[in-house]
Structure formats: structure tokens, C-alpha cells
PDB file of C-alpha atoms in Angstrom:
ATOM      1  CA  MET A  11     -18.451 -21.210 -25.052  1.00  0.00           C
ATOM      2  CA  GLY A  12     -14.824 -20.985 -23.890  1.00  0.00           C
ATOM      3  CA  THR A  13     -15.468 -18.005 -21.617  1.00  0.00           C
ATOM      4  CA  ILE A  14     -18.421 -19.729 -19.963  1.00  0.00           C
ATOM      5  CA  ALA A  15     -16.269 -22.783 -19.262  1.00  0.00           C
ATOM      6  CA  ALA A  16     -13.534 -20.555 -17.848  1.00  0.00           C
ATOM      7  CA  ARG A  17     -15.996 -18.839 -15.503  1.00  0.00           C
ATOM      8  CA  ARG A  18     -17.427 -22.151 -14.348  1.00  0.00           C
ATOM      9  CA  THR A  19     -13.926 -23.491 -13.762  1.00  0.00           C
ATOM     10  CA  ARG A  20     -13.073 -20.404 -11.701  1.00  0.00           C
ATOM     11  CA  ASP A  21     -16.243 -20.889  -9.647  1.00  0.00           C
ATOM     12  CA  CYS A  22     -15.426 -24.572  -9.075  1.00  0.00           C
ATOM     13  CA  LEU A  23     -11.888 -23.680  -7.998  1.00  0.00           C
ATOM     14  CA  THR A  24     -13.205 -21.107  -5.539  1.00  0.00           C
ATOM     15  CA  LEU A  25     -15.583 -23.658  -4.033  1.00  0.00           C
ATOM     16  CA  ALA A  26     -12.845 -26.319  -3.873  1.00  0.00           C
ATOM     17  CA  ILE A  27     -10.544 -23.934  -1.987  1.00  0.00           C
ATOM     18  CA  ASP A  28     -13.349 -23.142   0.470  1.00  0.00           C
ATOM     19  CA  VAL A  29     -13.939 -26.867   1.035  1.00  0.00           C
ATOM     20  CA  ALA A  30     -10.200 -27.423   1.582  1.00  0.00           C
ATOM     21  CA  ALA A  31     -10.223 -24.601   4.162  1.00  0.00           C
ATOM     22  CA  MET A  32     -13.178 -26.224   5.962  1.00  0.00           C
ATOM     23  CA  HIS A  33     -11.346 -29.551   6.019  1.00  0.00           C
ATOM     24  CA  LEU A  34      -8.200 -27.959   7.438  1.00  0.00           C
ATOM     25  CA  LEU A  35     -10.223 -26.291  10.182  1.00  0.00           C
ATOM     26  CA  ALA A  36     -11.970 -29.579  10.996  1.00  0.00           C
ATOM     27  CA  LEU A  37      -8.673 -31.480  11.035  1.00  0.00           C
ATOM     28  CA  CYS A  38      -7.072 -28.929  13.373  1.00  0.00           C
ATOM     29  CA  GLN A  39     -10.102 -29.115  15.656  1.00  0.00           C
ATOM     30  CA  ALA A  40      -9.845 -32.906  15.728  1.00  0.00           C
ATOM     31  CA  ALA A  41      -6.130 -32.712  16.498  1.00  0.00           C
ATOM     32  CA  ASP A  42      -6.825 -30.312  19.367  1.00  0.00           C
ATOM     33  CA  LEU A  43      -9.510 -32.588  20.795  1.00  0.00           C
ATOM     34  CA  ARG A  44      -7.255 -35.655  20.596  1.00  0.00           C
ATOM     35  CA  ALA A  45      -4.508 -33.791  22.461  1.00  0.00           C
ATOM     36  CA  GLN A  46      -1.814 -36.084  21.087  1.00  0.00           C
ATOM     37  CA  PRO A  47       1.347 -34.951  19.321  1.00  0.00           C
ATOM     38  CA  LEU A  48       1.061 -34.521  15.571  1.00  0.00           C
ATOM     39  CA  PRO A  49       3.604 -35.896  13.108  1.00  0.00           C
ATOM     40  CA  ASP A  50       6.291 -33.337  12.267  1.00  0.00           C
ATOM     41  CA  PRO A  51       5.002 -32.508   8.755  1.00  0.00           C
ATOM     42  CA  LEU A  52       1.615 -31.512  10.220  1.00  0.00           C
ATOM     43  CA  CYS A  53       2.837 -29.400  13.130  1.00  0.00           C
ATOM     44  CA  GLY A  54       3.638 -26.412  10.933  1.00  0.00           C
ATOM     45  CA  VAL A  55       0.250 -26.526   9.212  1.00  0.00           C
ATOM     46  CA  HIS A  56      -1.551 -26.819  12.552  1.00  0.00           C
ATOM     47  CA  ARG A  57       0.447 -23.926  13.999  1.00  0.00           C
ATOM     48  CA  LEU A  58      -0.305 -21.688  10.977  1.00  0.00           C
ATOM     49  CA  ILE A  59      -4.022 -22.487  11.069  1.00  0.00           C
ATOM     50  CA  ARG A  60      -4.168 -21.792  14.801  1.00  0.00           C
ATOM     51  CA  GLN A  61      -2.434 -18.426  14.320  1.00  0.00           C
ATOM     52  CA  HIS A  62      -5.439 -17.395  12.223  1.00  0.00           C
ATOM     53  CA  SER A  63      -8.292 -19.373  13.760  1.00  0.00           C
ATOM     54  CA  ALA A  64      -8.858 -20.197  17.407  1.00  0.00           C
ATOM     55  CA  PRO A  65     -10.164 -23.634  18.388  1.00  0.00           C
ATOM     56  CA  VAL A  66     -13.944 -23.892  18.482  1.00  0.00           C
ATOM     57  CA  THR A  67     -14.942 -23.997  22.147  1.00  0.00           C
ATOM     58  CA  HIS A  68     -18.483 -22.686  21.714  1.00  0.00           C
ATOM     59  CA  ASP A  69     -20.965 -22.339  18.890  1.00  0.00           C
ATOM     60  CA  ARG A  70     -19.910 -19.454  16.630  1.00  0.00           C
ATOM     61  CA  PRO A  71     -20.000 -18.528  12.952  1.00  0.00           C
ATOM     62  CA  LEU A  72     -16.950 -19.797  11.066  1.00  0.00           C
ATOM     63  CA  HIS A  73     -17.327 -17.908   7.783  1.00  0.00           C
ATOM     64  CA  ASP A  74     -14.532 -15.462   8.653  1.00  0.00           C
ATOM     65  CA  ASP A  75     -12.216 -18.312   9.651  1.00  0.00           C
ATOM     66  CA  ILE A  76     -12.999 -20.174   6.418  1.00  0.00           C
ATOM     67  CA  ALA A  77     -12.308 -17.058   4.360  1.00  0.00           C
ATOM     68  CA  THR A  78      -9.013 -16.472   6.183  1.00  0.00           C
ATOM     69  CA  ILE A  79      -7.783 -20.040   5.696  1.00  0.00           C
ATOM     70  CA  ALA A  80      -8.944 -19.999   2.062  1.00  0.00           C
ATOM     71  CA  GLY A  81      -6.832 -16.859   1.635  1.00  0.00           C
ATOM     72  CA  LEU A  82      -3.811 -18.722   3.017  1.00  0.00           C
ATOM     73  CA  ILE A  83      -4.403 -21.478   0.490  1.00  0.00           C
ATOM     74  CA  ARG A  84      -4.716 -18.967  -2.364  1.00  0.00           C
ATOM     75  CA  ARG A  85      -1.451 -17.289  -1.311  1.00  0.00           C
ATOM     76  CA  HIS A  86       0.303 -20.690  -1.220  1.00  0.00           C
ATOM     77  CA  SER A  87       1.206 -20.110   2.449  1.00  0.00           C
ATOM     78  CA  LEU A  88       0.915 -23.807   3.280  1.00  0.00           C
ATOM     79  CA  GLU A  89       3.376 -25.063   0.682  1.00  0.00           C
ATOM     80  CA  ASP A  90       6.683 -24.428   2.439  1.00  0.00           C
ATOM     81  CA  LEU A  91       5.734 -25.470   5.968  1.00  0.00           C
ATOM     82  CA  ARG A  92       7.776 -28.199   7.553  1.00  0.00           C
TER      83      ARG A  92
END
């Protein structure tokens, strides 16, 4: 029973990281569309996301972008940005 719970927890964590990546992409897109300066703590996150994912200007699949940003989250790349 413990191993099944561990596998389910791992699956939930994977899905949660993917959802966080989707939210970051959506937030960066919203910031780009608003075209107003971001608060200082968010500028570094926005810059890092945009280094790996271009703004959405036309309909395109985003699965590669989501996987890339999820990888940044898994590597803790967002933690030390200021």
C-alpha cells in the first residue's frame, strides 16, 4: 500500500508542476499583453520564462513550452531570481 501511495503522490506532483508551468506561461502572456512594467520581483521570472518560451502571437502547440518551463521548476531555476 505504501508504494502505491508513493507512485500516486509522484504522479500528482508531476501534474502540479505542469499546471504551475501553464500558469507561469499564462501570466507572462498577460504581462506582455498589458505592456506595463512588472514589479521588480517578477521581472526576473518573466525574463527567464521568455528566454525559453516566446510570446504566443499565433495559434501553436504549447506542449514543448510547458515541458521546458516544468523542467525549470524541477531544477529550482526560479528560486533565486530577483
